[in-house]
Coordinates of C-alpha atoms and ligand atoms in Angstrom, one line a residue:
Chain A
X67 CA 25.3 -4.2 35.2
X68 CA 21.6 -3.7 35.6
X69 CA 20.1 -3.3 39.1
X70 CA 16.6 -2.7 40.4
X71 CA 16.6 -0.6 43.6
X72 CA 14.3 1.5 45.7
X73 CA 16.6 3.9 47.4
X74 CA 15.6 7.3 48.7
X75 CA 17.8 10.0 47.1
X76 CA 18.3 13.7 47.2
X77 CA 17.8 15.6 43.9
X78 CA 18.5 19.1 42.8
X79 CA 15.8 20.1 40.3
X80 CA 14.6 23.1 38.3
X81 CA 11.0 23.9 37.3
X82 CA 10.5 25.3 33.8
X83 CA 7.4 25.5 31.6
X84 CA 5.5 23.1 33.8
X85 CA 8.3 20.6 33.7
X86 CA 10.6 19.3 36.4
X87 CA 14.2 18.8 35.4
X88 CA 16.6 17.0 37.6
X89 CA 20.2 18.3 37.5
X90 CA 22.1 16.4 40.2
X91 CA 21.5 13.7 42.7
X92 CA 23.0 12.3 45.9
X93 CA 23.0 8.6 46.4
X94 CA 25.0 6.5 48.8
X95 CA 26.8 9.6 50.0
X96 CA 28.0 10.3 46.5
X97 CA 27.1 13.1 44.2
X98 CA 26.2 12.5 40.6
X99 CA 25.7 15.2 38.0
X100 CA 22.9 14.5 35.6
X101 CA 24.0 15.1 32.0
X102 CA 20.9 14.1 30.1
X103 CA 17.3 13.6 30.8
X104 CA 16.5 11.1 28.1
X105 CA 12.8 10.3 28.8
X106 CA 10.1 11.3 31.2
X107 CA 7.0 9.2 31.7
X108 CA 4.3 8.8 34.2
X109 CA 2.5 5.8 35.6
X110 CA -0.4 5.0 38.0
X111 CA 0.5 3.6 41.4
X112 CA -2.8 2.8 43.0
X113 CA -4.7 6.0 42.9
X114 CA -1.8 8.3 42.4
X115 CA 0.3 9.3 39.5
X116 CA 4.1 9.0 39.8
X117 CA 6.8 10.3 37.4
X118 CA 9.8 8.4 36.1
X119 CA 12.9 10.2 34.8
X120 CA 15.3 8.2 32.7
X121 CA 18.6 10.1 33.1
X122 CA 22.3 9.5 32.5
X123 CA 25.8 10.8 33.3
X124 CA 28.9 9.7 31.4
X125 CA 28.9 6.2 32.8
X126 CA 25.5 5.4 34.3
X127 CA 21.9 5.2 33.5
X128 CA 19.5 6.0 36.3
X129 CA 15.8 5.7 36.5
X130 CA 14.5 8.1 39.2
X131 CA 11.0 8.1 40.5
X132 CA 9.2 11.2 41.8
X133 CA 6.2 10.8 44.0
X134 CA 4.5 14.2 43.7
X135 CA 2.3 13.7 46.7
X136 CA 5.2 13.0 49.1
X137 CA 7.7 15.0 47.1
X138 CA 9.9 12.0 47.4
X139 CA 12.6 10.9 45.0
X140 CA 13.9 7.4 44.7
X141 CA 16.5 5.7 42.6
X142 CA 14.7 2.6 41.2
X143 CA 17.1 1.4 38.4
X144 CA 20.7 1.6 37.7
X145 CA 22.7 0.5 34.7
X146 CA 26.4 0.9 34.4
X147 CA 28.0 0.6 31.0
X148 CA 30.2 -2.4 30.4
Chain B
X221 CA -17.2 -5.2 0.6
X222 CA -15.7 -1.8 0.0
X223 CA -13.2 -0.7 -2.7
X224 CA -10.9 2.2 -2.3
X225 CA -11.9 5.1 -4.5
X226 CA -9.2 7.7 -4.5
X227 CA -8.5 7.3 -0.8
X228 CA -5.2 8.3 0.7
X229 CA -4.1 6.1 3.6
X230 CA -1.1 6.5 5.8
X231 CA 0.3 3.6 7.7
X232 CA 2.7 4.4 10.5
X233 CA 4.7 1.8 12.3
X234 CA 7.1 2.4 15.1
X235 CA 10.5 0.7 14.4
X236 CA 11.4 -1.9 17.0
X237 CA 9.1 -0.1 19.3
X238 CA 9.8 -1.5 22.8
X239 CA 13.5 -1.7 22.1
X240 CA 13.6 1.9 20.8
X241 CA 11.9 3.2 23.9
X242 CA 14.5 1.6 26.0
X243 CA 17.3 3.0 23.8
X244 CA 15.7 6.4 24.1
X245 CA 15.6 6.1 27.9
X246 CA 19.1 4.5 28.3
X247 CA 21.9 5.8 26.1
X248 CA 24.1 2.8 26.9
X249 CA 21.7 0.6 25.0
X250 CA 21.9 2.6 21.9
X251 CA 23.5 1.1 18.9
X252 CA 23.5 -2.3 20.6
X253 CA 21.6 -5.5 20.0
X254 CA 19.0 -5.7 22.7
X255 CA 15.9 -7.8 23.2
X256 CA 12.9 -6.9 25.3
X257 CA 11.6 -9.9 27.3
X258 CA 9.2 -10.7 30.0
X259 CA 10.0 -10.6 33.7
X260 CA 11.2 -14.2 33.7
X261 CA 13.8 -14.2 31.0
X262 CA 14.6 -17.9 31.2
X263 CA 11.3 -19.0 29.6
X264 CA 10.5 -15.8 27.9
X265 CA 10.5 -14.7 24.3
X266 CA 12.0 -11.6 22.7
X267 CA 8.9 -9.4 22.4
X268 CA 10.9 -6.8 20.4
X269 CA 14.4 -6.9 19.1
X270 CA 16.3 -3.7 18.5
X271 CA 17.2 -2.8 15.0
X272 CA 20.8 -3.9 15.7
X273 CA 19.6 -7.3 17.0
X274 CA 17.4 -7.8 14.0
X275 CA 20.4 -7.2 11.7
X276 CA 22.1 -10.0 13.6
X277 CA 19.2 -12.4 12.9
X278 CA 17.1 -12.1 16.1
X279 CA 13.4 -12.2 15.3
X280 CA 10.4 -11.1 17.2
X281 CA 8.9 -13.9 19.3
X282 CA 12.1 -15.9 19.3
X283 CA 12.8 -17.6 22.6
X284 CA 15.5 -16.0 24.7
X285 CA 17.8 -19.0 24.5
X286 CA 17.6 -19.1 20.7
X287 CA 18.2 -15.3 20.6
X288 CA 21.3 -15.8 22.8
X289 CA 22.6 -18.6 20.6
X290 CA 22.2 -16.6 17.4
X291 CA 23.5 -13.4 19.0
X292 CA 25.6 -14.0 22.1
X293 CA 26.2 -10.2 22.6
X294 CA 22.4 -9.5 22.9
X295 CA 21.4 -7.6 26.0
X296 CA 18.1 -9.0 27.3
X297 CA 16.1 -6.3 28.9
X298 CA 12.9 -6.8 31.0
X299 CA 10.0 -5.0 29.4
X300 CA 8.3 -2.0 31.1
X301 CA 4.8 -2.0 29.7
X302 CA 3.8 1.2 31.6
X303 CA 6.5 3.1 29.9
X304 CA 5.5 1.8 26.4
X305 CA 1.8 2.6 27.2
X306 CA 2.7 6.2 28.2
X307 CA 4.7 6.8 25.0
X308 CA 2.0 5.1 22.9
X309 CA -0.5 7.5 24.3
X310 CA 1.6 10.4 23.1
X311 CA 2.0 9.4 19.5
X312 CA -1.6 8.3 19.3
X313 CA -2.6 11.8 20.4
X314 CA -0.4 13.3 17.7
X315 CA -2.1 11.1 15.1
X316 CA -5.5 12.2 16.2
X317 CA -4.5 15.8 16.0
X318 CA -4.0 15.3 12.2
X319 CA -7.2 13.4 11.5
X320 CA -10.1 11.8 13.4
X321 CA -9.9 8.8 11.1
X322 CA -7.3 6.8 13.0
X323 CA -7.4 3.1 13.2
X324 CA -5.1 1.7 15.8
X325 CA -4.0 -1.6 14.2
X326 CA -1.6 -2.8 16.9
X327 CA 0.3 -1.5 19.8
X328 CA 2.7 0.5 17.6
X329 CA 0.9 0.6 14.2
X330 CA -1.9 2.8 13.0
X331 CA -3.7 3.7 9.8
X332 CA -4.7 7.3 9.2
X333 CA -7.2 8.1 6.5
X334 CA -5.9 11.4 5.2
X335 CA -8.2 11.6 2.1
X336 CA -9.9 14.8 3.3
X337 CA -7.1 16.4 5.3
X338 CA -4.3 15.9 2.7
X339 CA -6.3 16.2 -0.5
X340 CA -3.4 14.8 -2.6
X341 CA -0.2 12.8 -2.2
X342 CA 2.0 15.8 -1.9
X343 CA -0.2 17.0 1.0
X344 CA 0.0 13.6 2.6
X345 CA 3.7 13.5 2.3
X346 CA 4.0 16.9 4.1
X347 CA 1.7 15.6 6.8
X348 CA 3.8 12.5 7.2
X349 CA 6.9 14.6 7.7
X350 CA 5.1 16.8 10.2
X351 CA 3.8 13.8 12.1
X352 CA 7.3 12.4 12.2
X353 CA 8.7 15.6 13.6
X354 CA 6.1 15.9 16.3
X355 CA 6.6 12.2 17.3
X356 CA 10.3 12.8 17.6
X357 CA 9.7 16.0 19.7
X358 CA 7.2 14.3 22.0
X359 CA 8.9 10.9 22.4
X360 CA 12.6 11.5 21.6
X361 CA 14.7 11.1 18.5
X362 CA 15.5 7.5 19.1
X363 CA 11.9 6.5 18.8
X364 CA 11.4 6.3 15.0
X365 CA 8.7 5.2 12.7
X366 CA 8.3 3.9 9.2
X367 CA 5.5 5.4 7.1
X368 CA 3.8 4.3 4.0
X369 CA 1.2 6.2 2.0
X370 CA -1.0 4.5 -0.6
X371 CA -4.6 4.2 -1.8
X372 CA -5.6 1.6 0.8
X373 CA -4.4 0.1 4.1
X374 CA -3.0 -3.0 2.5
X375 CA -0.7 -1.1 0.2
X376 CA 0.1 1.5 2.8
X377 CA 1.3 -1.2 5.1
X378 CA 3.3 -2.9 2.4
X379 CA 4.8 0.4 1.5
X380 CA 5.9 1.3 5.1
X381 CA 7.4 -2.1 5.5
X382 CA 9.5 -1.7 2.4
X383 CA 11.8 0.8 4.0
X384 CA 12.9 0.3 7.6
X385 CA 13.9 2.0 9.8
X386 CA 12.6 5.5 9.5
X387 CA 11.4 5.2 5.9
X388 CA 8.8 7.2 4.1
X389 CA 7.4 5.4 1.1
X390 CA 4.7 7.0 -1.1
X391 CA 2.9 4.7 -3.5
X392 CA 0.4 6.4 -5.7
X393 CA -2.3 4.4 -7.4
X394 CA -0.4 4.0 -10.7
X395 CA 2.7 2.7 -8.7
X396 CA 0.9 0.0 -6.8
X397 CA 1.5 -2.8 -9.2
X398 CA 5.2 -1.9 -9.2
X399 CA 5.4 -2.1 -5.4
X400 CA 3.7 -5.5 -5.5
X401 CA 6.0 -6.9 -8.2
X402 CA 9.0 -5.9 -6.1
X403 CA 7.6 -7.7 -3.0
X404 CA 7.4 -11.3 -2.0
X405 CA 3.9 -12.8 -1.5
X406 CA 4.5 -13.2 2.2
X407 CA 5.4 -9.5 2.7
X408 CA 1.7 -8.7 2.3
X409 CA -0.3 -8.5 5.5
X410 CA -2.8 -11.3 5.0
X411 CA -0.6 -13.8 3.3
X412 CA 0.8 -15.9 6.0
X413 CA 2.9 -19.0 5.8
X414 CA 0.0 -21.4 5.2
X415 CA -1.5 -19.4 2.4
X416 CA 1.9 -18.9 0.9
X417 CA 2.4 -22.6 0.7
X418 CA -1.0 -23.2 -0.7
X419 CA -0.3 -20.6 -3.5
X420 CA 3.0 -22.2 -4.1
X421 CA 1.3 -25.6 -4.7
X422 CA -0.8 -23.8 -7.4
X423 CA 2.4 -22.6 -9.0
X424 CA 1.9 -19.1 -7.8
X425 CA 5.2 -17.5 -6.6
X426 CA 4.7 -13.8 -7.3
X427 CA 2.0 -11.2 -7.3
X428 CA 2.2 -11.1 -11.1
X429 CA 1.3 -14.8 -11.2
X430 CA -1.4 -14.3 -8.6
X431 CA -2.9 -11.5 -10.7
X432 CA -3.0 -13.7 -13.8
X433 CA -4.4 -16.8 -12.0
X434 CA -8.1 -17.3 -12.8
X435 CA -10.3 -15.9 -10.1
X436 CA -12.7 -18.8 -10.3
X437 CA -9.9 -21.2 -9.4
X438 CA -8.7 -19.1 -6.6
X439 CA -12.3 -19.1 -5.2
X440 CA -12.4 -22.8 -5.5
X441 CA -9.1 -23.1 -3.5
X442 CA -9.6 -20.3 -1.0
X443 CA -13.4 -19.7 -1.0
X444 CA -14.1 -16.1 0.0
X445 CA -10.5 -15.4 0.6
X446 CA -9.8 -16.1 -3.1
X447 CA -11.4 -12.8 -4.0
X448 CA -9.4 -11.0 -1.4
X449 CA -6.2 -12.5 -2.8
X450 CA -7.1 -11.7 -6.3
X451 CA -7.9 -8.1 -5.5
X452 CA -4.8 -7.8 -3.4
X453 CA -2.6 -8.8 -6.3
X454 CA -4.2 -5.9 -8.2
X455 CA -3.3 -3.6 -5.3
X456 CA -6.9 -3.3 -4.1
X457 CA -8.2 -4.1 -0.7
X458 CA -11.4 -6.0 -0.1
X459 CA -12.3 -4.9 3.4
X460 CA -13.3 -8.2 4.9
X461 CA -12.1 -10.2 7.8
X462 CA -10.0 -13.0 6.3
X463 CA -11.9 -16.3 6.6
X464 CA -11.1 -19.6 5.1
X465 CA -14.6 -20.9 4.8
X466 CA -17.9 -19.4 3.8
X467 CA -19.8 -21.8 6.0
X468 CA -21.3 -20.1 9.1
X469 CA -19.1 -20.6 12.1
X470 CA -20.6 -22.5 15.1
X471 CA -18.5 -20.6 17.6
X472 CA -16.5 -17.4 17.6
X473 CA -13.4 -17.3 19.8
X474 CA -10.1 -15.7 20.3
X475 CA -7.2 -16.4 22.6
X476 CA -4.2 -14.2 23.2
X477 CA -0.8 -15.0 24.6
X478 CA 0.3 -12.1 26.7
X479 CA 3.7 -10.6 25.8
X480 CA 4.4 -10.6 29.6
X481 CA 3.0 -13.0 32.2
X482 CA 1.0 -11.1 34.7
X483 CA -1.9 -11.2 37.2
X484 CA -2.4 -7.5 37.2
X485 CA -6.2 -7.3 36.9
X486 CA -5.9 -4.0 35.0
X487 CA -3.8 -5.5 32.3
X488 CA -5.9 -8.7 32.1
X489 CA -9.1 -6.7 31.8
X490 CA -7.6 -4.7 29.0
X491 CA -6.7 -7.9 27.0
X492 CA -10.0 -9.6 27.8
X493 CA -11.9 -6.6 26.7
X494 CA -9.9 -6.5 23.5
X495 CA -10.8 -10.2 22.9
X496 CA -14.4 -9.6 23.7
X497 CA -14.5 -6.7 21.2
X498 CA -12.9 -8.9 18.5
X499 CA -15.4 -11.7 19.1
X500 CA -18.3 -9.2 19.2
X501 CA -17.2 -7.6 16.0
X502 CA -17.1 -11.0 14.2
X503 CA -20.6 -11.7 15.6
X504 CA -22.0 -8.4 14.3
X505 CA -20.2 -8.8 11.1
X506 CA -22.0 -12.1 10.4
X507 CA -25.3 -10.7 11.8
X508 CA -25.4 -13.3 14.5
X509 CA -25.7 -13.4 18.3
X510 CA -24.3 -15.8 20.9
X511 CA -25.9 -17.1 24.1
X512 CA -23.0 -19.1 25.6
X513 CA -19.8 -17.5 26.7
X514 CA -16.8 -19.4 27.8
X515 CA -13.6 -17.9 29.1
X516 CA -10.3 -19.5 29.9
X517 CA -6.9 -18.6 31.2
X518 CA -3.6 -20.5 31.1
X519 CA -1.1 -19.8 33.8
X520 CA 2.6 -19.5 33.7
X521 CA 2.9 -22.9 35.4
X522 CA 1.0 -24.4 32.4
X523 CA -2.1 -25.1 34.5
X524 CA -5.3 -23.4 33.5
X525 CA -8.9 -22.6 34.2
X526 CA -12.0 -22.3 32.1
X527 CA -15.8 -22.2 32.5
X528 CA -18.8 -21.3 30.5
X529 CA -22.0 -19.4 31.2
X530 CA -25.3 -19.4 29.2
X531 CA -27.4 -16.3 28.9
X532 CA -31.1 -16.2 28.1
X533 CA -30.6 -13.1 26.0
X534 CA -28.5 -13.3 22.8
X535 CA -25.4 -11.2 23.0
X536 CA -23.6 -9.2 20.4
X537 CA -22.0 -6.6 22.6
X538 CA -18.3 -6.7 23.4
X539 CA -18.8 -5.1 26.8
X540 CA -21.3 -7.7 27.9
X541 CA -19.1 -10.5 26.6
X542 CA -16.3 -9.0 28.6
X543 CA -18.3 -8.7 31.8
X544 CA -19.4 -12.3 31.7
X545 CA -15.9 -13.5 30.9
X546 CA -14.5 -11.4 33.8
X547 CA -17.0 -12.8 36.2
X548 CA -15.8 -16.3 35.2
X549 CA -12.1 -15.5 35.5
X550 CA -11.7 -12.9 38.2
X551 CA -11.8 -15.4 41.1
X552 CA -9.0 -17.5 39.7
X553 CA -6.5 -14.9 38.7
X554 CA -4.5 -14.9 41.9
X555 CA -3.4 -18.5 41.3
X556 CA -0.3 -17.6 39.3
X557 CA 0.7 -15.1 36.6
X558 CA -1.4 -15.5 33.5
X559 CA 0.2 -16.2 30.1
X560 CA -2.8 -16.6 27.9
X561 CA -6.5 -15.5 28.0
X562 CA -9.2 -16.8 25.7
X563 CA -12.9 -16.2 25.1
X564 CA -15.4 -18.1 23.0
X565 CA -19.0 -17.3 22.1
X566 CA -21.2 -20.1 21.0
X567 CA -24.9 -21.1 20.8
X568 CA -25.1 -18.9 17.8
X569 CA -28.4 -17.7 16.3
X570 CA -29.0 -15.2 13.6
X571 CA -29.6 -11.7 14.7
X572 CA -31.8 -10.0 12.1
X573 CA -32.5 -7.0 14.3
X574 CA -29.0 -5.8 13.8
X575 CA -27.7 -4.3 10.7
X576 CA -24.4 -5.6 9.8
X577 CA -21.8 -3.2 11.0
X578 CA -19.5 -4.8 8.5
X579 CA -21.6 -3.5 5.7
X580 CA -21.6 -0.1 7.2
X581 CA -17.9 -0.3 7.7
X582 CA -18.2 1.0 11.1
X583 CA -16.6 -1.8 13.1
X584 CA -13.8 0.3 14.4
X585 CA -16.3 2.9 15.5
X586 CA -18.2 0.3 17.6
X587 CA -15.0 -1.0 19.1
X588 CA -14.0 2.5 20.1
X589 CA -17.4 3.4 21.5
X590 CA -17.6 0.4 23.7
X591 CA -14.1 1.2 24.9
X592 CA -15.3 4.7 25.7
X593 CA -18.3 3.3 27.5
X594 CA -16.2 1.1 29.7
X595 CA -13.9 4.0 30.4
X596 CA -16.9 6.0 31.7
X597 CA -18.0 3.1 33.8
X598 CA -14.7 2.5 35.5
X599 CA -13.9 6.2 35.9
X600 CA -10.5 7.7 35.5
X601 CA -7.3 6.2 36.7
X602 CA -5.2 3.6 35.1
X603 CA -8.2 1.8 33.6
X604 CA -9.1 4.9 31.7
X605 CA -5.6 5.2 30.4
X606 CA -5.4 1.5 29.6
X607 CA -8.7 1.3 27.9
X608 CA -8.0 4.2 25.6
X609 CA -4.8 2.4 24.5
X610 CA -5.0 0.0 21.7
X611 CA -4.9 -3.5 23.0
X612 CA -1.7 -5.1 22.0
X613 CA -3.0 -7.4 19.4
X614 CA -0.5 -8.2 16.7
X615 CA -2.3 -9.5 13.7
X616 CA -1.6 -13.1 12.9
X617 CA -0.4 -11.9 9.6
X618 CA 2.1 -9.4 11.0
X619 CA 4.5 -12.1 12.1
X620 CA 3.8 -11.8 15.8
X621 CA 1.9 -15.0 16.1
X622 CA 0.4 -14.6 19.5
X623 CA -3.2 -14.1 18.5
X624 CA -5.2 -17.1 17.5
X625 CA -8.6 -17.2 16.1
X626 CA -10.4 -20.3 17.5
Ligands
MG768 MG1 6.7 -1.7 14.7

């Protein structure tokens, strides 16, 4: 199941070596632990740069978007295995 | 015409590039047949099939319904060009850290001239391994590349394509004929289906036969391309834009079908600039200039728009071609998503002032410098990023038959 969303989420992150690493997220009143950060890329959105984190837990793939100006995280894509 | 005298060329080609990026991002796509498509999957094509899908018979540019018929388990995944562009930027930067002689051949393929940096084939092999490690670190282990090292681009590309995925094939000068004799004619970049058929009619089915075929007869059959074919059969590359006729062309044009329909002006500008540069390069190669520019688009709903402009001054510059074409097209782009852009230069006159860049073998340089110029003009931002990326032209001979010389 592949879904495109744009839901605000809460994320627990760490900062290390100029990198942001998401560890867990809260979406729809449920907590998800992030097991793997598979790919990080950035893109332009108008004049600003936003970051995308392609992450996964044991059953789901999530694409998270970080707006560094607003310090806002959103869940923009979800894929559940099977 | 240039012959390769002791050069060492590395060709690097990402394996199933778009699909591999998705498999890197999403572990649930790994090991599965997936096909990257446009936004509208119904009437889209598979822009890239994963290695698994290719094994099941799915081919690049196959329609989605055909892919589904051949491979019912295929996962069709909408492409994410921004992500591919970002990753592409990373590996291109890695290549440039090894040599300044990088020719970006297509979205996921480059040639690196390592003659000076590597000194010999052992050195080149070590560099290839280092490049591969750094690409893996920067992009992720699921994004792999095939590498070929040989005395020229033609043989390097043939070498890299001989082992997929993740191959490293080194072909030294004395091994070149061997590689050719193990390859089919159509494996060679530059021998498409039409040329293959034509050769077959002459009784030529292998490189060995092509090598032994009299050059004069090849020239009669293929004109200037006959020499190219003859040299290729000997493992040599005549650096020359393939052309079927030696008569001067009356117009120079290119059209390009976008891998994804879009009316994003940034994306369209990038493709149009790429076309303009290609046309401009052909003008300069032939030492001619054009005074009439026509540009056209075809929309996703199969309607289209095209117009022409005539300039007083003869033009040979890709940036000027691009600007005129953009003036023509920009007002019409909101009509519908665009699926094809095209540009033609005509009213051709000879341009004796200009030295042929072709002779100076600097065509890539000129393309790059006009890209740089544009980058400065439009400032930073997405345009800067986009314009430094190679435009996604797949060569007609690479099997991705989206690009048409007009
Ligand atoms: Mg490739």
